[in-house]
Coordinates of C-alpha atoms in Angstrom, one line a residue:
M1 CA 100.7 156.8 108.8
C2 CA 103.9 158.8 109.2
G3 CA 104.2 162.5 109.5
I4 CA 106.3 165.1 107.5
I5 CA 107.0 168.5 108.1
G6 CA 109.6 171.2 106.4
Y7 CA 110.3 174.8 107.3
S8 CA 111.9 177.7 105.8
G9 CA 111.9 181.1 107.2
P10 CA 113.4 183.8 109.8
R11 CA 112.6 181.6 112.9
L12 CA 115.0 178.7 113.9
A13 CA 114.0 175.6 112.2
T14 CA 114.6 173.1 114.8
P15 CA 112.0 174.3 117.5
V16 CA 109.2 174.6 114.5
L17 CA 110.2 171.1 113.4
I18 CA 109.7 169.5 117.1
E19 CA 106.4 171.3 117.8
S20 CA 105.0 170.4 114.5
L21 CA 106.2 166.8 114.9
R22 CA 104.4 166.8 118.4
R23 CA 101.3 167.8 116.4
L24 CA 101.7 165.0 113.8
E25 CA 102.1 162.2 116.7
Y26 CA 98.5 161.2 116.3
R27 CA 99.3 159.7 113.1
G28 CA 101.1 156.8 114.6
Y29 CA 104.8 156.2 114.5
D30 CA 107.6 154.3 115.8
S31 CA 110.7 156.6 115.5
A32 CA 111.3 160.2 114.5
G33 CA 114.3 162.5 113.2
I34 CA 115.2 165.9 111.8
A35 CA 117.7 167.5 109.2
V36 CA 118.7 171.0 109.5
I37 CA 120.9 173.1 107.1
D38 CA 123.3 174.2 110.0
S39 CA 124.2 177.9 109.2
G40 CA 126.6 178.0 112.1
N41 CA 128.4 175.1 110.8
G42 CA 129.7 175.9 107.4
G43 CA 126.2 175.0 105.7
T44 CA 126.3 171.4 106.5
V45 CA 123.4 169.4 106.9
A46 CA 122.9 168.3 110.9
V47 CA 121.0 165.1 111.4
V48 CA 119.4 163.9 114.7
K49 CA 117.2 160.8 114.9
S50 CA 115.8 158.8 117.6
D51 CA 114.2 155.2 117.5
R52 CA 111.7 156.3 120.2
K53 CA 109.0 159.2 120.8
V54 CA 109.5 162.8 119.7
A55 CA 109.9 163.6 123.5
D56 CA 113.3 161.5 123.4
L57 CA 114.3 163.3 120.3
A58 CA 113.7 166.7 121.7
A59 CA 115.6 165.4 124.9
T60 CA 118.5 164.5 122.6
L61 CA 118.6 168.0 121.1
E62 CA 118.5 169.7 124.3
R63 CA 121.3 167.6 125.8
E64 CA 123.7 167.8 122.6
G65 CA 122.5 171.1 121.3
A66 CA 120.1 171.9 118.3
P67 CA 121.1 172.9 115.0
S68 CA 121.1 176.8 114.3
G69 CA 119.7 176.6 110.9
H70 CA 116.6 178.3 109.4
L71 CA 115.7 175.5 107.1
G72 CA 115.1 172.0 107.8
I73 CA 112.8 168.9 107.7
G74 CA 111.4 166.5 110.2
H75 CA 109.6 163.1 109.9
T76 CA 107.9 160.4 112.2
R77 CA 108.1 157.0 111.0
W78 CA 105.8 154.0 110.8
A79 CA 107.9 151.1 110.0
T80 CA 107.2 149.4 106.8
H81 CA 110.4 148.1 105.2
G82 CA 112.9 147.7 108.2
R83 CA 112.3 147.5 112.0
P84 CA 112.2 150.8 114.0
S85 CA 115.7 151.8 114.6
V86 CA 118.2 155.1 114.4
E87 CA 119.3 153.6 111.2
N88 CA 115.8 153.4 109.6
A89 CA 114.3 156.2 111.0
H90 CA 114.1 159.6 108.5
P91 CA 115.7 161.5 107.1
H92 CA 117.9 159.7 104.6
Q93 CA 120.7 161.0 102.6
D94 CA 122.8 160.5 99.8
C95 CA 126.4 159.3 99.5
T96 CA 127.7 162.8 99.7
G97 CA 125.7 163.9 102.7
R98 CA 124.6 167.0 101.1
I99 CA 121.0 165.8 100.2
H100 CA 118.3 164.7 102.9
L101 CA 115.0 163.2 102.3
I102 CA 111.8 162.2 104.2
H103 CA 109.1 160.0 102.7
N104 CA 105.7 158.8 103.4
G105 CA 104.5 155.8 101.4
I106 CA 106.1 152.7 99.7
I107 CA 108.6 152.3 96.7
E108 CA 107.6 149.3 95.2
N109 CA 110.5 148.9 92.8
F110 CA 112.9 149.6 95.5
R111 CA 114.7 146.4 95.3
E112 CA 115.7 146.8 91.5
L113 CA 116.6 150.2 92.1
R114 CA 118.9 149.5 95.2
T115 CA 120.5 146.6 93.1
E116 CA 121.2 148.9 90.3
L117 CA 122.4 152.0 92.5
I118 CA 124.9 149.4 94.5
G119 CA 126.2 148.2 91.2
R120 CA 127.2 151.8 90.5
G121 CA 129.1 152.4 93.6
H122 CA 126.2 153.7 96.1
V123 CA 126.6 152.8 99.8
F124 CA 123.3 152.3 101.7
A125 CA 122.8 152.5 105.6
S126 CA 119.5 151.4 106.2
E127 CA 116.8 148.5 105.4
T128 CA 114.4 151.0 104.2
D129 CA 112.7 151.4 100.7
T130 CA 113.0 155.0 101.0
E131 CA 116.9 155.4 100.9
V132 CA 117.0 154.5 97.2
V133 CA 115.3 158.0 96.4
P134 CA 118.2 160.3 97.8
H135 CA 120.7 158.3 95.9
L136 CA 118.8 158.5 92.6
I137 CA 118.4 162.3 93.2
E138 CA 122.2 162.5 93.8
E139 CA 122.7 160.9 90.5
F140 CA 120.5 163.5 88.7
H141 CA 121.5 166.5 90.6
A142 CA 123.3 169.2 88.7
G143 CA 122.4 172.5 90.5
D144 CA 118.8 172.2 90.3
L145 CA 117.1 170.3 93.1
A146 CA 113.8 170.3 91.7
A147 CA 114.8 169.3 88.3
A148 CA 116.8 166.1 89.8
V149 CA 113.7 165.1 91.9
R150 CA 111.5 165.2 88.7
T151 CA 113.9 163.1 87.0
A152 CA 114.6 160.6 89.8
L153 CA 110.8 160.1 90.4
Q154 CA 110.3 159.1 86.9
R155 CA 112.1 156.1 87.9
V156 CA 109.9 155.3 90.8
Q157 CA 107.0 153.2 91.2
G158 CA 104.6 153.2 94.2
A159 CA 103.2 155.8 96.5
Y160 CA 105.0 159.1 98.1
A161 CA 104.8 162.1 99.7
L162 CA 108.4 163.4 100.1
V163 CA 110.4 166.3 101.0
V164 CA 114.1 167.1 100.2
I165 CA 116.7 169.5 100.9
S166 CA 120.2 169.9 99.7
A167 CA 123.0 171.8 101.5
D168 CA 124.0 173.2 97.9
E169 CA 120.7 175.1 97.6
P170 CA 120.3 176.2 101.5
D171 CA 117.2 178.4 100.9
R172 CA 114.9 175.6 99.3
I173 CA 112.6 172.9 99.9
V174 CA 111.4 170.5 97.2
G175 CA 108.3 168.2 97.8
A176 CA 106.3 165.9 95.7
R177 CA 103.4 163.5 95.9
L178 CA 101.6 160.5 94.3
N179 CA 99.0 158.5 96.3
A180 CA 100.0 160.2 99.6
P181 CA 99.2 163.7 101.2
L182 CA 101.3 166.9 101.1
V183 CA 100.3 170.4 101.3
V184 CA 102.5 173.7 101.5
G185 CA 101.8 176.4 104.1
L186 CA 102.3 180.0 103.1
G187 CA 103.1 182.3 106.3
H188 CA 104.6 185.7 106.7
E189 CA 108.0 185.6 104.9
E190 CA 108.1 181.8 105.9
V191 CA 106.9 178.6 104.1
F192 CA 105.9 175.1 105.7
I193 CA 105.6 171.8 103.9
S194 CA 103.5 169.0 105.5
S195 CA 101.7 165.9 105.3
D196 CA 98.9 167.2 107.4
I197 CA 97.3 170.5 107.7
T198 CA 97.1 170.1 111.6
A199 CA 100.7 170.8 111.7
L200 CA 100.5 174.0 109.9
I201 CA 97.4 175.7 111.4
P202 CA 99.4 177.3 114.5
Y203 CA 101.3 179.3 111.8
T204 CA 99.0 179.8 108.7
K205 CA 95.8 179.1 107.2
R206 CA 97.0 179.6 103.6
V207 CA 97.7 176.4 102.0
V208 CA 98.9 175.2 98.6
L209 CA 97.3 171.8 97.6
V210 CA 99.9 169.5 95.8
G211 CA 98.2 167.8 93.2
E212 CA 98.8 163.9 92.3
G213 CA 102.0 163.3 90.4
E214 CA 103.4 167.1 91.1
V215 CA 106.5 168.5 92.2
V216 CA 106.7 171.8 94.4
S217 CA 109.6 173.8 94.7
V218 CA 109.5 176.8 97.5
A219 CA 111.9 179.4 98.8
T220 CA 109.5 181.9 100.1
P221 CA 105.7 182.6 99.9
N222 CA 106.3 184.3 96.9
Q223 CA 108.2 181.7 95.2
V224 CA 106.1 178.5 94.9
V225 CA 106.9 176.7 91.6
V226 CA 104.6 173.6 90.8
T227 CA 105.3 171.4 88.2
S228 CA 104.3 167.8 86.8
L229 CA 106.9 165.3 86.7
D230 CA 107.9 166.2 83.0
G231 CA 108.5 170.0 84.1
T232 CA 105.3 171.5 82.9
C233 CA 104.2 174.5 85.2
V234 CA 101.0 174.0 87.2
E235 CA 99.0 176.8 88.5
P236 CA 99.2 176.6 92.4
K237 CA 96.0 175.9 94.1
V238 CA 95.6 177.9 97.1
I239 CA 93.0 177.4 99.8
T240 CA 92.2 179.1 103.3
V241 CA 91.5 176.4 106.0
D242 CA 89.0 177.3 108.7
W243 CA 90.3 175.3 111.7
E244 CA 91.6 177.0 114.8
A245 CA 94.9 176.1 116.5
E246 CA 92.8 175.7 119.6
Q247 CA 90.9 172.6 118.0
A248 CA 94.2 170.5 118.0
Q249 CA 94.6 171.2 121.8
K250 CA 93.1 168.9 124.6
G251 CA 91.2 171.7 126.3
G252 CA 91.6 170.4 129.7
F253 CA 90.6 166.9 128.8
S254 CA 93.0 163.9 129.8
H255 CA 93.2 162.7 126.2
F256 CA 92.3 163.9 122.8
M257 CA 89.9 160.9 122.3
L258 CA 87.8 162.0 125.4
K259 CA 87.7 165.6 124.0
E260 CA 86.9 164.4 120.5
I261 CA 83.8 162.2 122.1
H262 CA 82.6 165.3 123.9
E263 CA 83.0 167.4 120.6
Q264 CA 80.5 165.2 118.9
P265 CA 77.6 167.4 119.2
E266 CA 79.1 170.3 117.7
A267 CA 80.7 167.8 115.1
L268 CA 77.0 166.9 114.1
R269 CA 75.8 170.3 114.2
N270 CA 78.7 171.3 111.8
A271 CA 78.1 168.4 109.5
L272 CA 74.4 169.6 109.2
R273 CA 75.2 173.3 108.6
G274 CA 74.3 174.7 105.3
R275 CA 72.6 171.4 104.3
I276 CA 68.9 172.2 105.5
S277 CA 66.8 174.3 103.1
A278 CA 64.4 176.9 104.2
E279 CA 61.7 174.3 103.6
G280 CA 63.1 172.0 106.1
L281 CA 64.6 169.8 103.3
A282 CA 68.1 168.0 103.0
E283 CA 70.1 169.4 100.4
L284 CA 73.8 168.8 99.4
P285 CA 75.1 171.6 97.2
D286 CA 78.4 170.3 96.6
L287 CA 77.1 166.7 95.8
G288 CA 77.9 167.3 92.0
L289 CA 75.1 165.0 90.7
D290 CA 71.7 166.7 89.9
T291 CA 68.3 165.2 90.5
Q292 CA 68.5 163.8 86.9
A293 CA 71.6 162.0 87.5
L294 CA 70.5 160.6 90.8
T295 CA 67.3 159.3 89.4
A296 CA 69.2 157.5 86.5
I297 CA 71.1 155.6 89.2
D298 CA 70.0 151.7 89.5
A299 CA 72.8 150.7 92.4
V300 CA 75.0 152.1 94.9
A301 CA 78.1 150.7 96.0
V302 CA 79.9 151.9 99.3
V303 CA 83.7 151.4 99.6
A304 CA 85.6 152.4 102.8
C305 CA 88.0 150.8 105.4
G306 CA 87.7 150.3 109.0
T307 CA 85.4 152.7 110.8
A308 CA 84.4 154.3 107.7
L309 CA 83.3 150.9 106.3
L310 CA 80.9 150.6 109.2
A311 CA 79.5 154.2 108.5
G312 CA 78.7 152.7 105.1
M313 CA 76.8 149.8 106.6
V314 CA 74.6 152.4 108.1
A315 CA 74.5 154.2 104.6
K316 CA 73.2 150.9 103.1
H317 CA 70.2 150.8 105.6
A318 CA 69.3 154.5 105.2
I319 CA 69.6 154.4 101.6
E320 CA 67.7 151.3 101.1
R321 CA 64.9 152.5 103.3
L322 CA 64.5 156.0 102.0
A323 CA 65.5 155.5 98.2
R324 CA 64.6 152.1 97.6
I325 CA 67.8 151.3 95.6
R326 CA 70.2 148.3 95.8
V327 CA 73.5 149.0 98.0
G328 CA 76.4 147.1 98.5
V329 CA 79.0 147.7 101.0
E330 CA 82.5 146.3 100.2
P331 CA 86.0 146.8 102.0
A332 CA 87.7 149.2 99.6
S333 CA 90.8 146.9 99.9
E334 CA 88.8 144.1 98.4
F335 CA 86.8 146.1 95.8
R336 CA 89.1 146.4 92.9
Y337 CA 90.4 142.6 93.2
S338 CA 87.0 141.2 93.3
E339 CA 86.0 142.3 89.6
P340 CA 83.3 144.6 90.8
I341 CA 80.1 145.0 88.5
V342 CA 79.6 148.8 88.2
D343 CA 78.9 151.0 85.4
A344 CA 77.6 154.3 84.5
K345 CA 74.3 153.6 86.5
T346 CA 76.1 152.9 89.5
L347 CA 76.8 155.5 92.3
V348 CA 80.1 154.5 94.2
V349 CA 80.1 156.4 97.6
A350 CA 83.7 156.3 99.0
I351 CA 84.0 157.2 102.6
S352 CA 87.5 158.4 104.1
Q353 CA 88.2 160.8 106.9
S354 CA 91.5 161.7 105.5
G355 CA 90.5 161.4 101.9
E356 CA 94.2 159.8 101.4
T357 CA 93.4 156.1 102.3
A358 CA 95.2 154.3 99.7
D359 CA 92.7 151.4 99.4
T360 CA 89.8 153.8 99.1
L361 CA 91.6 155.7 96.5
A362 CA 92.5 152.3 94.6
A363 CA 88.8 151.5 94.7
V364 CA 87.6 154.8 93.2
R365 CA 90.0 154.9 90.5
E366 CA 88.8 151.2 89.3
A367 CA 85.2 152.5 89.6
K368 CA 85.8 155.5 87.5
R369 CA 87.6 153.6 85.1
Q370 CA 84.4 151.3 84.4
G371 CA 82.4 154.5 84.1
A372 CA 80.6 154.9 87.7
S373 CA 80.1 158.3 89.3
V374 CA 81.8 158.8 92.6
V375 CA 80.7 160.9 95.5
A376 CA 83.4 161.3 98.4
I377 CA 82.5 161.5 102.0
T378 CA 85.7 163.0 103.7
N379 CA 87.2 165.4 106.2
V380 CA 89.7 167.2 104.5
V381 CA 89.3 169.7 101.7
G382 CA 91.5 169.3 98.9
S383 CA 92.4 165.6 99.8
A384 CA 93.1 163.3 97.0
L385 CA 89.8 161.7 97.2
A386 CA 88.2 164.9 97.1
L387 CA 89.8 166.0 94.2
E388 CA 89.2 162.6 92.3
A389 CA 85.3 162.3 93.2
D390 CA 82.5 163.7 91.0
G391 CA 81.2 165.4 94.2
V392 CA 82.0 165.7 97.8
V393 CA 80.1 165.7 101.0
Y394 CA 82.8 167.3 103.5
M395 CA 82.1 166.1 107.2
Q396 CA 83.2 169.4 108.5
S397 CA 84.4 167.8 111.8
G398 CA 87.4 169.9 112.3
P399 CA 90.9 168.1 113.1
E400 CA 90.6 164.7 114.9
I401 CA 93.9 164.0 116.9
S402 CA 93.6 160.5 118.4
V403 CA 94.2 157.8 116.2
C404 CA 91.0 156.3 116.9
A405 CA 87.8 157.8 115.1
T406 CA 85.1 159.3 117.3
K407 CA 83.7 162.4 116.1
T408 CA 84.4 161.6 112.6
F409 CA 82.4 158.6 112.6
T410 CA 79.6 160.9 113.8
G411 CA 80.4 163.2 111.0
Q412 CA 80.4 160.2 108.4
L413 CA 77.0 159.1 109.7
A414 CA 75.4 162.5 109.4
C415 CA 76.6 162.6 105.7
V416 CA 75.3 159.3 104.8
L417 CA 72.1 160.0 106.4
L418 CA 71.9 163.4 104.3
L419 CA 72.8 161.6 101.4
A420 CA 70.0 159.0 101.9
L421 CA 67.4 161.6 102.4
R422 CA 68.6 163.2 99.1
L423 CA 68.4 160.3 97.1
G424 CA 65.1 159.3 98.7
D425 CA 63.5 162.9 97.5
A426 CA 65.3 162.8 94.0
R427 CA 63.9 159.3 93.4
G428 CA 60.4 160.1 94.4
H429 CA 60.3 157.6 97.2
L430 CA 60.4 160.0 100.3
D431 CA 57.1 161.9 100.8
I432 CA 57.7 165.6 101.5
E433 CA 56.2 165.5 104.8
E434 CA 58.0 162.4 106.0
H435 CA 61.1 164.2 104.6
R436 CA 60.4 167.3 106.8
R437 CA 59.8 165.1 109.9
L438 CA 63.1 163.2 109.5
V439 CA 65.0 166.3 108.9
A440 CA 63.4 167.9 112.0
E441 CA 64.4 165.0 114.1
L442 CA 67.9 164.9 112.7
V443 CA 68.3 168.6 113.8
S444 CA 67.3 167.6 117.1
M445 CA 70.0 164.9 117.4
P446 CA 72.9 167.1 118.6
E447 CA 71.0 168.0 121.8
K448 CA 70.1 164.4 122.3
L449 CA 73.8 163.3 121.9
S450 CA 74.7 165.9 124.7
R451 CA 72.4 164.0 127.0
V452 CA 74.1 160.5 126.2
L453 CA 77.3 162.2 127.1
E454 CA 75.8 162.8 130.6
L455 CA 76.2 159.1 131.0
E456 CA 80.1 159.1 131.3
P457 CA 80.2 158.9 135.0
Q458 CA 78.1 155.7 134.9
L459 CA 80.5 154.3 132.3
A460 CA 83.5 155.3 134.2
E461 CA 82.3 153.7 137.2
M462 CA 81.4 150.4 135.1
A463 CA 84.9 150.2 133.6
P464 CA 86.7 148.9 136.3
C465 CA 84.2 145.7 136.6
Y466 CA 85.1 144.9 132.8
A467 CA 88.7 145.9 132.4
H468 CA 89.9 142.4 133.3
A469 CA 88.1 140.7 130.5
T470 CA 90.1 139.3 127.5
N471 CA 87.1 138.7 125.4
A472 CA 83.6 140.6 124.8
L473 CA 80.8 140.4 122.5
Y474 CA 78.6 143.2 121.0
I475 CA 75.0 142.2 119.7
A476 CA 72.4 144.4 117.8
R477 CA 70.1 143.8 114.9
G478 CA 69.1 146.0 111.9
I479 CA 70.9 149.6 111.4
N480 CA 72.7 149.2 114.9
V481 CA 74.9 145.9 113.7
A482 CA 77.3 148.4 112.3
V483 CA 77.4 150.2 115.8
A484 CA 78.1 146.7 117.6
L485 CA 81.0 146.1 115.0
E486 CA 82.3 149.8 115.9
G487 CA 81.9 149.2 119.6
A488 CA 84.0 146.1 119.4
L489 CA 86.6 147.7 117.0
K490 CA 87.0 150.7 119.5
L491 CA 87.8 148.2 122.5
K492 CA 90.3 146.3 120.4
E493 CA 91.8 149.4 119.1
I494 CA 92.5 151.3 122.4
S495 CA 92.5 148.6 125.2
Y496 CA 93.8 145.6 123.2
V497 CA 90.9 143.5 124.6
H498 CA 89.6 141.0 121.7
A499 CA 86.0 141.7 121.1
E500 CA 83.6 140.9 118.2
G501 CA 80.3 142.4 116.9
Y502 CA 77.5 140.4 115.6
P503 CA 74.1 140.7 114.5
A504 CA 72.2 139.2 117.5
G505 CA 70.3 136.5 115.6
E506 CA 73.8 135.0 114.8
L507 CA 74.7 134.1 118.5
K508 CA 73.1 130.8 118.2
H509 CA 75.0 129.9 115.2
G510 CA 78.5 129.8 116.7
P511 CA 79.5 132.6 118.8
I512 CA 77.3 131.4 121.8
A513 CA 80.1 128.7 122.4
L514 CA 82.3 131.5 123.7
L515 CA 79.7 132.8 126.6
S516 CA 80.7 132.4 130.2
P517 CA 80.8 134.6 133.3
D518 CA 84.1 136.2 132.0
V519 CA 82.9 137.2 128.7
P520 CA 80.7 140.5 129.0
V521 CA 78.0 141.0 126.1
V522 CA 77.0 144.5 125.2
A523 CA 73.4 144.4 123.7
I524 CA 72.0 147.4 121.8
A525 CA 68.4 147.3 122.7
V526 CA 66.8 150.5 121.9
R527 CA 63.6 151.1 120.1
S528 CA 63.3 149.1 117.0
Q529 CA 61.0 147.1 114.8
T530 CA 63.3 144.0 115.8
L531 CA 63.6 144.7 119.8
P532 CA 61.4 141.8 120.8
K533 CA 64.0 139.6 118.9
V534 CA 67.1 141.3 120.9
V535 CA 65.4 140.9 124.0
S536 CA 65.0 137.0 123.3
N537 CA 68.7 137.0 122.3
V538 CA 69.7 138.8 125.6
Q539 CA 67.8 135.8 127.4
E540 CA 69.9 133.3 125.7
V541 CA 73.2 135.2 126.8
R542 CA 71.9 135.5 130.4
S543 CA 71.1 131.8 130.4
R544 CA 74.8 131.2 129.8
D545 CA 75.6 133.5 132.9
A546 CA 77.6 135.9 130.7
P547 CA 77.2 139.6 132.1
V548 CA 74.9 142.0 130.0
I549 CA 75.5 145.6 129.5
A550 CA 72.2 146.9 127.7
L551 CA 71.6 150.1 125.7
V552 CA 67.8 150.8 126.1
T553 CA 65.4 153.8 125.2
E554 CA 64.5 156.0 128.2
G555 CA 61.4 154.7 129.9
E556 CA 61.2 151.5 127.7
N557 CA 63.5 149.1 129.4
P558 CA 62.3 145.7 128.0
F559 CA 64.4 143.5 130.5
D560 CA 63.4 142.4 134.0
A561 CA 66.0 143.1 136.8
A562 CA 67.9 140.1 136.4
A563 CA 68.6 140.2 132.6
A564 CA 71.4 142.9 132.6
R565 CA 74.1 143.9 135.0
D566 CA 74.2 147.4 133.8
V567 CA 71.6 149.5 131.9
L568 CA 72.3 152.4 130.0
S569 CA 69.2 154.6 128.8
L570 CA 69.3 156.6 125.7
P571 CA 66.9 159.3 124.5
V572 CA 63.9 158.4 122.2
C573 CA 64.7 158.8 118.5
D574 CA 63.9 157.3 115.1
E575 CA 65.5 153.9 114.5
L576 CA 67.2 155.4 111.4
F577 CA 69.1 157.9 113.7
S578 CA 69.8 155.8 116.6
P579 CA 73.5 155.0 115.6
L580 CA 74.3 158.6 116.3
L581 CA 73.3 157.9 120.1
T582 CA 74.1 154.3 120.5
V583 CA 77.8 154.5 119.5
V584 CA 78.6 157.2 122.2
P585 CA 78.3 155.0 125.2
L586 CA 80.5 152.3 123.6
Q587 CA 83.2 154.8 122.7
L588 CA 83.2 156.0 126.3
L589 CA 83.1 152.4 127.6
A590 CA 86.2 151.5 125.6
Y591 CA 88.0 154.7 126.5
H592 CA 87.5 154.2 130.2
I593 CA 88.5 150.4 130.2
A594 CA 91.7 151.5 128.3
V595 CA 92.5 154.1 131.0
V596 CA 92.0 151.6 133.8
R597 CA 94.2 149.2 131.9
G598 CA 96.9 151.8 131.4
C599 CA 96.9 152.0 127.6
D600 CA 98.1 154.7 125.3
V601 CA 94.6 155.7 124.4
D602 CA 95.5 158.6 121.7
Q603 CA 98.2 156.5 120.1
P604 CA 97.4 152.8 120.4
R605 CA 100.2 150.4 119.3
N606 CA 100.8 149.2 115.6
L607 CA 98.1 151.8 114.6
A608 CA 98.2 154.9 112.3
K609 CA 95.7 157.5 111.7
S610 CA 95.8 157.6 108.0
V611 CA 96.7 154.5 106.2
T612 CA 98.3 155.7 102.9
V613 CA 99.8 152.6 101.7
E614 CA 97.8 149.3 100.4

């Protein structure tokens, strides 16, 4: 949630800030603003804010004139403390108007700090928790902005990624992070600082990773100083990202979400790349745990949030089938508060697209405190989760701009399936020929996924028939229960239609009371060991006159002509890999219903791409 960008270099800052904020819009936000040290106005800081979108901010700048400086900061805010308004939008400033700051996260002790600062004569202009920080910096600023930031942050409790500029040091940007992402981009004679690599890739691929509890002070690419809060110097960690700027463009599609749905065959190929040995077996070179360590494990705990949690449910089925080891799946937000039973023989699998999800990071820290080993599944190299885990399986999905997860869900599924294969092999429960057979089928899945995408015209034609619904049910059994939940989540997220996913056998235990001709039911009825049971459940639905959308295996439609209003045929595959295919029609159905309903597909209301506060 929220987006941060800072710039210093030979270009005019304002156009860079606005273009970068546009690239950060996918994170979800409700207001925007910039602050630029205006070299054409005596070195003062010019601030422009909007309580609407970046486009409105850009229109204001065009109408009123943009600041002419070469150093500035910009922000898109997702409201936590204080309603969306111009006053609450970032940047925020100190009493002198010389120090300006933008911030992602939550200052947990802001009330005490605010009371203390007001008592010393400070005047506040907003309802935000953020505003206490520039006032704290003001108190400690004596010519060295970085030193003042370090001292101020020693008083702060909570989570933050923040960037600060001062008119008194017009060539310097200072940033800091704790439990929220922040990176520095190193260009040619210019520097950038952002909450997200996506904002930087049009300008540079060289990135400095800012670690937990670190402060970075930058003036030029050759003047990057990283320290801990106590002032101890830290060697900057520089990486080169392999994303291309074109990956963050729509490429002719109406929405980023639709583009990213269609990128899933390639995302799956990328997730498998470098992970299949010459012998046709799954291998995970970055796992961080050898065969001996994997053999010593007696339980697996999966922690994640949202869509990633549903990928974790697939992981449970796959690991228990292939490795014959107990797997628990728990929302990361509940894990550390539930007195979890983990120890040195527990493998914790933490799944987070951004690698910065606050609840997941908190769960990981609790697991490590109790001695568990942690494997991270994430999309972002150098993210907090990747740095804290014992091993990482990167999704290799490239940037995902739409708030709703689509191709990264596919990437997560691929990673958990590879992990299940590796565990099954290491623990001796997976016969080598069966291992090779499963890997060969997994390698064939991108082509099958491409065939599923050919169903889009049928789904687009179906969407108007269901766009009027105010409720919907999704049912499945076995490994595809997770996909039923994900399909319902997608419909809720982008079309604002209430939907619920259920194990099909649970229908008669309550949800069947909701069925009527106005409540469509999506049934996943592909080849599986429980298919006859799903068929019986669909008959229960039809007996209540609810319309049925059925996903079936090609050539194996188990229903008579009257059972389903719409039938979607998917390629044959092993049940273990079926979620890679069954989820795609549900993504497309949600997308086209949202379009018919006139919803903002890429930026659904109230949602943020990366949730960096608990």
